[in-house]
Coordinates of C-alpha atoms and ligand atoms in Angstrom, one line a residue:
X1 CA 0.0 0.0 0.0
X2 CA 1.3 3.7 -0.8
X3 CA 1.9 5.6 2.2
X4 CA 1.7 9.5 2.2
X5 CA 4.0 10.8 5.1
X6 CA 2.6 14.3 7.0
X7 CA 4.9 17.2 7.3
X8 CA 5.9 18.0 11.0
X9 CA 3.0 20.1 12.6
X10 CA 0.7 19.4 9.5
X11 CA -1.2 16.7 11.4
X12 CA -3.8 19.0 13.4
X13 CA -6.6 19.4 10.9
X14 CA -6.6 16.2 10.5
X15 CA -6.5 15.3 14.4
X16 CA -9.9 17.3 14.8
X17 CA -11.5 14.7 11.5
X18 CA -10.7 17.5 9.0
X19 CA -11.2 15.1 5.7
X20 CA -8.8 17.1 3.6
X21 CA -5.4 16.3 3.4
X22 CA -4.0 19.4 1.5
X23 CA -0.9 19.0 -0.9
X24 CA 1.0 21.8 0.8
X25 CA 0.9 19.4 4.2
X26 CA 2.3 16.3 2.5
X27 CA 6.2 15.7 3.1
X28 CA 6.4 12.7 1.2
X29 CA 4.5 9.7 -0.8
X30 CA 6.3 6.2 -1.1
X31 CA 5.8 5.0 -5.0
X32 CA 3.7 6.3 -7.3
X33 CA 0.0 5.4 -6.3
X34 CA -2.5 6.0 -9.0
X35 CA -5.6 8.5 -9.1
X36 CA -8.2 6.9 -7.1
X37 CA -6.1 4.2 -4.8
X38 CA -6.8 4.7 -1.2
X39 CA -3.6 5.0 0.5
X40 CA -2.0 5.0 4.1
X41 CA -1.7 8.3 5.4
X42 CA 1.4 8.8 8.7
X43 CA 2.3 11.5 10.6
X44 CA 5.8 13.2 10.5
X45 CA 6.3 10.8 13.9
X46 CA 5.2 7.8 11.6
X47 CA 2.0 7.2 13.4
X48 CA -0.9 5.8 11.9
X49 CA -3.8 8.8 10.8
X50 CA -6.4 7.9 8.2
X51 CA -6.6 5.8 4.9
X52 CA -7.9 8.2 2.3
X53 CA -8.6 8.4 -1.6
X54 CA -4.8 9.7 -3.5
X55 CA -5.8 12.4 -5.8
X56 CA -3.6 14.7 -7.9
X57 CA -4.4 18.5 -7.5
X58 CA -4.9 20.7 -4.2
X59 CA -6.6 18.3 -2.3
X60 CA -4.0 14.7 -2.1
X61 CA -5.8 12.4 0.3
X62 CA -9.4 12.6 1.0
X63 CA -10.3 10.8 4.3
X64 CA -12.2 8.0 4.4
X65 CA -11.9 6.7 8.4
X66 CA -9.7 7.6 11.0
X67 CA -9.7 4.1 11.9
X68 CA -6.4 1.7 11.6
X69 CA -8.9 -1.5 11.5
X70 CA -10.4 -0.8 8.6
X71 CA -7.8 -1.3 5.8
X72 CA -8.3 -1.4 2.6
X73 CA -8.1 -4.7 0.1
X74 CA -5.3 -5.7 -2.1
X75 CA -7.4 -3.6 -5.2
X76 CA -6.5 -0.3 -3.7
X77 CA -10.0 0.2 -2.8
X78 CA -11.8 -0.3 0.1
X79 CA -14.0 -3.5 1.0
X80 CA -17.4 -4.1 0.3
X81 CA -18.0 -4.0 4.1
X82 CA -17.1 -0.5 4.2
X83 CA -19.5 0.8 1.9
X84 CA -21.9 -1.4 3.4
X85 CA -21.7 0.4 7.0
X86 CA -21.1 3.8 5.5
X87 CA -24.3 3.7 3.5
X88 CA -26.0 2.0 6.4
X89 CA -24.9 4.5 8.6
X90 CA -26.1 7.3 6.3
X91 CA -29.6 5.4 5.8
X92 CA -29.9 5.6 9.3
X93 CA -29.9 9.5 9.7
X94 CA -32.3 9.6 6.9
X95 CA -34.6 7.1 8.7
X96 CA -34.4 9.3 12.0
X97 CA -35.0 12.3 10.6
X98 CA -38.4 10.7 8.4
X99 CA -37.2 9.6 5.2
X100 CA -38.6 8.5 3.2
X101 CA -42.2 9.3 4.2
X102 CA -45.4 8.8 2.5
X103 CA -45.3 12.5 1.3
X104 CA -41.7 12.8 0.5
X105 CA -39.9 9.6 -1.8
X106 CA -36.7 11.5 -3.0
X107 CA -33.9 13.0 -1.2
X108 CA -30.3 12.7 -0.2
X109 CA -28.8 9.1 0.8
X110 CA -25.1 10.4 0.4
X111 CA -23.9 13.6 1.4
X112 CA -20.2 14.0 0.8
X113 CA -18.2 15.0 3.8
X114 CA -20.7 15.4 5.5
X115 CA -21.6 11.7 5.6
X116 CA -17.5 11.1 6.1
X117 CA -17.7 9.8 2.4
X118 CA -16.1 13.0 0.7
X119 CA -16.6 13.1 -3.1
X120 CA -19.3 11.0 -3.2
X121 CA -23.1 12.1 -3.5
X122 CA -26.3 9.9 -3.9
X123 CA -29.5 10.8 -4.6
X124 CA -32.8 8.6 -4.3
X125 CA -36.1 9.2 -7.0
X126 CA -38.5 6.5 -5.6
X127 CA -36.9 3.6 -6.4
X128 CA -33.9 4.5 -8.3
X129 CA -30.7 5.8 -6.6
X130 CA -28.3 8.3 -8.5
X131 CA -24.8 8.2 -7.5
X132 CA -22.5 11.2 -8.5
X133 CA -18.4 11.1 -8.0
X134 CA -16.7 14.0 -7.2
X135 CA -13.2 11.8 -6.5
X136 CA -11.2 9.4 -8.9
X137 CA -11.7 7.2 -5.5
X138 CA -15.0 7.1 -5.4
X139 CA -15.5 6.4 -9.3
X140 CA -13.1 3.3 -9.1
X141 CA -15.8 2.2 -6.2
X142 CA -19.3 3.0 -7.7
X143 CA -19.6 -0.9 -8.3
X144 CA -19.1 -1.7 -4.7
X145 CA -21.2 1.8 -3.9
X146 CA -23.8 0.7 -6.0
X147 CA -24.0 -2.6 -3.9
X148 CA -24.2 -1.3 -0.8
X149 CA -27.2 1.4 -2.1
X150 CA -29.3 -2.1 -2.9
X151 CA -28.8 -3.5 -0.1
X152 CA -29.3 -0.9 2.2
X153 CA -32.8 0.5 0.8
X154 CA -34.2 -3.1 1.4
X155 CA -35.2 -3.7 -1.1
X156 CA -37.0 0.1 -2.5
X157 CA -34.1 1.0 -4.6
X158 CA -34.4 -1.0 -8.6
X159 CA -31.8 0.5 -10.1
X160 CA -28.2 2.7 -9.5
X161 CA -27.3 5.0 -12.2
X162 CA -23.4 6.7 -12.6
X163 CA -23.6 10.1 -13.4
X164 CA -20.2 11.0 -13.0
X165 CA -18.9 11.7 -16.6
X166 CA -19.5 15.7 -15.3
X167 CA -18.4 15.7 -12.0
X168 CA -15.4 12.9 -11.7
X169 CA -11.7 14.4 -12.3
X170 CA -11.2 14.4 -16.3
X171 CA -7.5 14.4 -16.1
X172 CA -7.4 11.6 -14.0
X173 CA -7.3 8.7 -16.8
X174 CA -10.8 7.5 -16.3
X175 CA -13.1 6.5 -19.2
X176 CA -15.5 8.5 -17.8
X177 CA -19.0 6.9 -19.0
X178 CA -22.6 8.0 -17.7
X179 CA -24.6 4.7 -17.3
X180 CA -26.5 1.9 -15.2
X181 CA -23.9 0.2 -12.9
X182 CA -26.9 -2.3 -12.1
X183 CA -29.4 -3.6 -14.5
X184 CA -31.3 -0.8 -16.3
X185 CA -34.2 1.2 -14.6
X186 CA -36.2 0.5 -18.4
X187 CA -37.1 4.6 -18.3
X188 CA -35.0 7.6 -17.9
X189 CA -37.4 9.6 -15.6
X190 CA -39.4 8.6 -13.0
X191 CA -42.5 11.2 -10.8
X192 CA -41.4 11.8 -7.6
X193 CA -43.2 13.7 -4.2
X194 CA -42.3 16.2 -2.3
X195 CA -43.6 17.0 0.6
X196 CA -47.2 15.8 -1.4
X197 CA -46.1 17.8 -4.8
X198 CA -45.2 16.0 -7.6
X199 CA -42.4 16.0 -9.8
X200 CA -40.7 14.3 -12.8
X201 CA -37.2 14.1 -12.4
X202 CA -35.1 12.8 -15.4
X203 CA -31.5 11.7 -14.5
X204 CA -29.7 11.5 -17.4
X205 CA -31.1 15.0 -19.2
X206 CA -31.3 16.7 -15.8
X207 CA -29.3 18.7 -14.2
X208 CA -27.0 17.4 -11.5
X209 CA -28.6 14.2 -10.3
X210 CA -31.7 15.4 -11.7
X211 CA -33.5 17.8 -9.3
X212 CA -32.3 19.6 -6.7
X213 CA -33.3 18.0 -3.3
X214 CA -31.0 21.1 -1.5
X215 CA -34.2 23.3 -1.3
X216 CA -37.1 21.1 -0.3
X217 CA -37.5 22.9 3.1
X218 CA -37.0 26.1 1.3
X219 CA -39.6 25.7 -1.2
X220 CA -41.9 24.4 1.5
X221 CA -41.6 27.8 3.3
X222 CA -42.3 29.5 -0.4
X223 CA -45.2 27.4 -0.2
X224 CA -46.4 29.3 3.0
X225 CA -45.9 32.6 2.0
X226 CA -47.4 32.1 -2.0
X227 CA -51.4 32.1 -1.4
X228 CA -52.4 35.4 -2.9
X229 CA -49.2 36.5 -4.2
X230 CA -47.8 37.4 -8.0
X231 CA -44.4 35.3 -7.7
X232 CA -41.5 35.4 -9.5
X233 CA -39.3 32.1 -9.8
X234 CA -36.4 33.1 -11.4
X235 CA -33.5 30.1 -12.1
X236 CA -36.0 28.2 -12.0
X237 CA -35.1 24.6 -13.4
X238 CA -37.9 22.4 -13.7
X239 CA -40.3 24.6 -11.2
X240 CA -39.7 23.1 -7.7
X241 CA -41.1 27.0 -6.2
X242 CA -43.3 27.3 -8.5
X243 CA -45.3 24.3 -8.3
X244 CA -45.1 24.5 -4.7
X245 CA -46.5 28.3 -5.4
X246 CA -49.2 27.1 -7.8
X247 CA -50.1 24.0 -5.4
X248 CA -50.0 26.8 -2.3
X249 CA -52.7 29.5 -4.0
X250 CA -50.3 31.9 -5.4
X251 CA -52.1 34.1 -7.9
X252 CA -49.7 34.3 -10.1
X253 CA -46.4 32.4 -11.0
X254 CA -43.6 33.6 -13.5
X255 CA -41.3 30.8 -13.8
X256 CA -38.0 31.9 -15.8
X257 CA -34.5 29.9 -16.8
X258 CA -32.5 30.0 -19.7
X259 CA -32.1 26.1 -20.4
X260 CA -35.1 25.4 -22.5
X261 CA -34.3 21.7 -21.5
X262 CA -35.5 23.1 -17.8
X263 CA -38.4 25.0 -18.7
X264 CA -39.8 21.9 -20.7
X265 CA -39.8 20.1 -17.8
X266 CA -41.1 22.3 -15.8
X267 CA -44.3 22.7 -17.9
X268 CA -45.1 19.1 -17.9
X269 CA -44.6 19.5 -13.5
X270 CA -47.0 22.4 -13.7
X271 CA -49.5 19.9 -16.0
X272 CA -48.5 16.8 -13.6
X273 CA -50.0 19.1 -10.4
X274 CA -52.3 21.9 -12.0
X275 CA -53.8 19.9 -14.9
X276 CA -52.6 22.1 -17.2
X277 CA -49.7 23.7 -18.8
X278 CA -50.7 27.4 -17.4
X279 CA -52.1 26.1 -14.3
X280 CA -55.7 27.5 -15.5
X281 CA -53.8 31.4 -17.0
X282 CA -52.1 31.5 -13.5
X283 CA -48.3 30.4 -14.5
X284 CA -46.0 31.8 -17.6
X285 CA -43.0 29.7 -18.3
X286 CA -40.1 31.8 -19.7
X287 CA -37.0 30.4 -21.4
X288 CA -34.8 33.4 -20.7
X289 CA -31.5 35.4 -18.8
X290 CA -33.1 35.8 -15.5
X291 CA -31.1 39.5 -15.5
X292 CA -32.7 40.5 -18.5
X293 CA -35.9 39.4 -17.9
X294 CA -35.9 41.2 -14.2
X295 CA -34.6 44.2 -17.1
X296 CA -37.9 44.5 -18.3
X297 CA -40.1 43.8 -15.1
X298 CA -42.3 46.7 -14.2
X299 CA -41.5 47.9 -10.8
X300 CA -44.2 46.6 -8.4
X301 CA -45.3 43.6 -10.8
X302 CA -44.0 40.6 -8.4
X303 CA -44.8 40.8 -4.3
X304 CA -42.7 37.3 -3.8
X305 CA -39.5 36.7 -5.7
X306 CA -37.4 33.8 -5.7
X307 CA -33.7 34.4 -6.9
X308 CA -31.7 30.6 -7.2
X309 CA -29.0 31.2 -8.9
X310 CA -26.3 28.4 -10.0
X311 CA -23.2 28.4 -8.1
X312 CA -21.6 31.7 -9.6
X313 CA -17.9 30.9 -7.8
X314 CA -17.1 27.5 -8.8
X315 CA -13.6 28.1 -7.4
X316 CA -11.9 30.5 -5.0
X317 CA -10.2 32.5 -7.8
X318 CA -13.7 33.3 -9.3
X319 CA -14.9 34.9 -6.1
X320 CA -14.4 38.6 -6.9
X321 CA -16.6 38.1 -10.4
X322 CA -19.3 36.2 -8.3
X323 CA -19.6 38.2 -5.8
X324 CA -20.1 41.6 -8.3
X325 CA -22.6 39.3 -9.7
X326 CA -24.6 38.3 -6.4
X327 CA -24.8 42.2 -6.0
X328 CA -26.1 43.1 -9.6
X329 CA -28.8 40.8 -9.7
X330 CA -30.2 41.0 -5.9
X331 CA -30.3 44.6 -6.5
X332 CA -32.1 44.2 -9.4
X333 CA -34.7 42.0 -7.7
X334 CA -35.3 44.2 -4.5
X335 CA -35.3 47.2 -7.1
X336 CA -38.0 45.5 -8.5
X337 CA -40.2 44.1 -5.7
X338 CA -43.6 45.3 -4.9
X339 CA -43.8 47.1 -1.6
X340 CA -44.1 44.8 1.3
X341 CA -42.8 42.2 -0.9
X342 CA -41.1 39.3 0.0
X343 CA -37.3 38.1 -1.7
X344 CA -36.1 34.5 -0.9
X345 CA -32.0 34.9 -2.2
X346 CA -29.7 32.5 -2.3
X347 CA -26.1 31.1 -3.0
X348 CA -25.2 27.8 -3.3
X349 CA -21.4 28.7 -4.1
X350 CA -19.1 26.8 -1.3
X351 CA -16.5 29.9 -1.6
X352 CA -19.1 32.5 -0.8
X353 CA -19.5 32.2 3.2
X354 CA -23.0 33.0 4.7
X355 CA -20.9 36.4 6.3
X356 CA -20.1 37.6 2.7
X357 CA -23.1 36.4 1.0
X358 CA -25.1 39.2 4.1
X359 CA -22.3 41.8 3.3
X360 CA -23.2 41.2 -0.9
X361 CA -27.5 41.1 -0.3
X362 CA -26.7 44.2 2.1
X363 CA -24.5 46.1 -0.4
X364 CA -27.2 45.4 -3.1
X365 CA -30.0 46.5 -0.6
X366 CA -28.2 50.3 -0.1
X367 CA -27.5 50.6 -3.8
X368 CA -31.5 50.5 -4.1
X369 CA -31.7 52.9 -1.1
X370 CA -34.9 51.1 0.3
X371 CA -35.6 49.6 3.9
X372 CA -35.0 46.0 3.9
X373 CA -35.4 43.5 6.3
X374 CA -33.9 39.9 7.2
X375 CA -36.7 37.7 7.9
X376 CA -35.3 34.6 8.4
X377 CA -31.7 32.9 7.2
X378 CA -32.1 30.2 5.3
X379 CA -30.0 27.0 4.2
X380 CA -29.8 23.2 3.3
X381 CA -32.2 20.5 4.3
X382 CA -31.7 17.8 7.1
X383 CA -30.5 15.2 4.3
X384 CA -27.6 17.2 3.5
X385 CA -26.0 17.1 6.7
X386 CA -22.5 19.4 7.7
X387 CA -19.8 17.5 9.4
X388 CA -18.7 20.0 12.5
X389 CA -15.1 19.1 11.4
X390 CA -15.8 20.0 7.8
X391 CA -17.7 23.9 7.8
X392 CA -17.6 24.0 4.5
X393 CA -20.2 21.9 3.7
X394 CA -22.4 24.5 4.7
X395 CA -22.6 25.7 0.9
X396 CA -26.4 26.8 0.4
X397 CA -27.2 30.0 1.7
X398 CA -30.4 31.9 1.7
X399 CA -32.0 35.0 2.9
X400 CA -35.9 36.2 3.4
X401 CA -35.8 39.6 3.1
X402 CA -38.9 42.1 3.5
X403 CA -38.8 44.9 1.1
X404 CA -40.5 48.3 1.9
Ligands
SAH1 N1 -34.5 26.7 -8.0 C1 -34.3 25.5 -8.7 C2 -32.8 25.1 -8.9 C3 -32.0 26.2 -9.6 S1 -30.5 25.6 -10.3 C4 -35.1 24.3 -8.1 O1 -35.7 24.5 -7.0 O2 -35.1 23.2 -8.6 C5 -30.0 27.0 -11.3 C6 -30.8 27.1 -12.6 O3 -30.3 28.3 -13.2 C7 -30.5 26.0 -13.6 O4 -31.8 25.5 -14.0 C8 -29.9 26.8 -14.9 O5 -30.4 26.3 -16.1 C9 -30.4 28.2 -14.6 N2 -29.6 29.2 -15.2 C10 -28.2 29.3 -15.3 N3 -27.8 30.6 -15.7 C11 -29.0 31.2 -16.0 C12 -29.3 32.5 -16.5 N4 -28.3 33.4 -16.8 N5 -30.6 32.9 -16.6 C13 -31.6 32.1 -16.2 N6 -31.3 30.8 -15.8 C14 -30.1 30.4 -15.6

C-alpha cells in the first residue's frame, strides 16, 4: 500500500477529522500510487492517521476513516464492508429524521463529507438511486457503492445509475461513461413527491442528479408565503417554487430559466399538479437570462421573488466576479419588488461564506436605497447534513428579506 507521510505540525486538521489532506501538508509519498487508490496516510512521527482516496491536484488524500482496523483490500480500494456500514450508517440518519415518508420519496442518501464519504453524492427518485463522483476514489468504487445502495434500501431501490462523466476528475485517466452500474431502470425519468407535490425528475437529461433535493424545506416555506401573491421564480429549473407556489394558491407564478431543456420540464410538472400547462392562466414559463428578464419587469409587478442562482464561484479564484454578480442581480430583484414584498436569495457557491453572501445582499440592498429586512436565514435541508469538522459543507445559503 502507498503511504503518504505528513509534514511536521501538519497533522492538526486532520487530528480534529478534517477530511482534507491538502498538498502543501504532504512531506512525502512512497511510489507512485495512482488517481483513485486509497492509501495509508502517517504522521511526520510515523503514526498511523487515516486511509484516504490519493488524488492529484490541491486536495492529495481525501479521508475515508480515521480508523487503523479498517484497511483497505489488495485492489487499492476499500472492502465491500465498508461501503456497506457507511451507506447503512447514512440510511440511518435519513430514517431518523423521516425519510422517506409517504409524502416525500426523493432526497439525499449520500452527502459527501458530511456523511465522512467526501466526493461522493447519492440521490434517491423513488426507487432508483443516483450516484455522483466528485473523486477518482469514489468512481473506481461505484460498483461496490452501487452494492451497498441495494442493499441498504431493502429492497425500495431497482436500479443505480453513474452520473459522474461531469463531475469525476477528467485528467485523472478514467473513461468517464454516464450509465446503469446495475441492470437498467427500463425509463429515464421517474415522478417523484415532495412533501405531497409531484415531480418528474429525469436523471440523465437533468441537471445534476436530476432535481435539486437542497431546497425542499426552502420551497416548502415559499409554499407558505405564496397564497395570494404574484411570484416570481427566477432560475427556476424544472419549477420546484413554482409548483409548490401554484399547489399553495399563489395568484400568479412567472417561472424563468435559460435552459429550454428546464423549462420543458417544468411545464409538464405544472401539468403533472395543476392539470394544465398554465395552471388554469395563473403560470407563464419563460426560457430566458433571468437579469434580462428582471430588465424588463415593471416595478411593483411581483410581491414574492425567488432568486436561485447556480453556483456563480465554482472556485476561490472566481470569487471577486461572483460576488459583483450576487450584487447586480439582488439589486435588481429588491429594485424590482412590490412594496411589502417578499425576496427569498440564495447562494449555493461553497467559496461565498454565509458572512459575505449578508455583506453582498446588504450592499445590493443600499445601492437600491430602500428599507429591507432579514426575515429569516435560510440553508440546506436535514438530508444534506454538515460534518462539524468540515464547515464547508455548509454551501447553500439563503435570505428572506422584506422589502419596503
Ligand atoms: N430553484 C431550482 C434550482 C435552480 S438551479 C429548483 O428549485 O429546482 C439553477 C438554474 O439556473 C438552472 O436550471 C440553470 O439552467 C439556470 N440558469 C443558469 N444561468 C442562468 C441565467 N443566466 N438565466 C436564467 N437561468 C439560468
Amino acid at each position: 500500500m502507498t503511504t503518504v507521510f505528513l509534514k511536521k505540525g501538519r497533522e492538526e486538521s486532520l487530528r480534529r477529522f478534517h477530511p482534507w489532506i491538502f498538498s502543501g501538508a504532504v512531506a512525502s509519498v512512497s511510489g507512485t500510487p495512482y488517481e483513485g487508490e486509497v492509501v495509508e496516510v502517517l504522521s511526520s512521527e510515523r503514526k498511523f492517521m487515516a486511509y484516504g482516496h490519493f488524488q492529484k491536484g490541491s486536495i492529495t488524500v481525501r479521508v475515508l476513516t480515521f480508523n487503523q482496523d479498517c484497511p483497505p483490500g489488495d485492489d487499492g480500494r476499500m472492502p465491500l464492508e465498508f461501503w456497506e456500514n457507511s451507506i447503512s450508517a447514512a440510511m440511518r440518519v435519513r430514517t431518523s429524521i423521516g425519510l422517506p415518508s409517504s409524502q416525500t420519496d426523493c432526497f439525499r442518501l449520500v452527502h459527501g463529507e458530511g456523511d465522512s464519504l467526501p466526493g461522493l453524492v447519492v440521490d434517491v427518485y423513488k426507487d432508483v438511486a443516483v450516484l455522483q463522483a466528485h473523486s477518482a476514489g469514489m468512481y473506481l468504487s461505484a460498483d461496490l457503492i452501487a452494492d451497498a445502495v441495494m442493499k441498504c434500501g431493502a429492497g425500495r431501490i431497482r436500479a443505480v445509475y453513474n452520473k459522474s462523466e461531469g463531475t469525476a476528475p477528467h485528467k485523472a485517466g478514467l473513461s468517464l461513461q454516464d450509465g446503469y452500474i446495475t441492470a437498467p431502470y427500463g425509463a429515464d425519468e421517474c415522478a417523484v413527491q415532495e412533501n405531497g407535490h409531484r415531480f418528474h425528475v429525469n436523471w440523465e437529461a437533468g441537471q445534476k442528479t436530476g432535481f435539486f433535493l437542497d431546497q425542499r424545506d426552502n420551497r416548502e416555506l415559499v409554499g407558505e408565503y405564496s397564497k395570494g401573491r404574484n411570484v416570481l421564480n427566477l432560475f427556476c429549473y424544472t419549477g420546484g417554487f413554482s409548483v409548490y407556489a401554484l399547489n399553495c394558491g399563489a395568484s400568479s407564478v412567472v417561472s424563468v430559466d435559460s435552459s429550454a431543456v428546464a423549462v420543458g420540464m417544468l411545464r409538464r410538472n405544472v401539468l403533472l399538479n395543476t392539470g394544465s400547462e398554465d395552471a388554469g392562466g395563473r403560470h407563464v414559463a419563460v426560457c430566458a437570462d433571468a437579469l434580462d428578464y428582471l430588465r424588463d419587469v415593471s416595478n411593483g409587478r411581483f410581491d414574492l421573488m425567488v432568486v436561485d442562482p447556480p453556483a456563480f464561484a465554482k472556485h476561490r479564484d472566481a470569487l471577486d466576479n461572483a460576488l459583483r454578480a450576487y450584487r447586480r442581480l439582488n439589486a435588481s430583484a429588491i429594485g424590482k419588488i412590490a412594496s411589502g414584498g417578499l425576496l427569498f436569495t440564495y447562494s449555493c457557491s461553497q467559496a461565498v461564506d454565509r458572512r459575505t453572501f449578508e455583506l453582498t445582499v446588504f450592499s445590493a440592498a443600499a445601492q437600491t436605497g430602500r428599507r429591507v429586512r432579514i426575515l429569516r436565514r435560510l440553508t440546506q435541508p436535514a438530508d444534506h447534513p454538515v460534518s462539524i469538522y468540515h464547515p464547508e459543507g455548509d454551501y447553500l445559503k439563503g435570505l428572506l428579506l422584506y422589502v419596503e
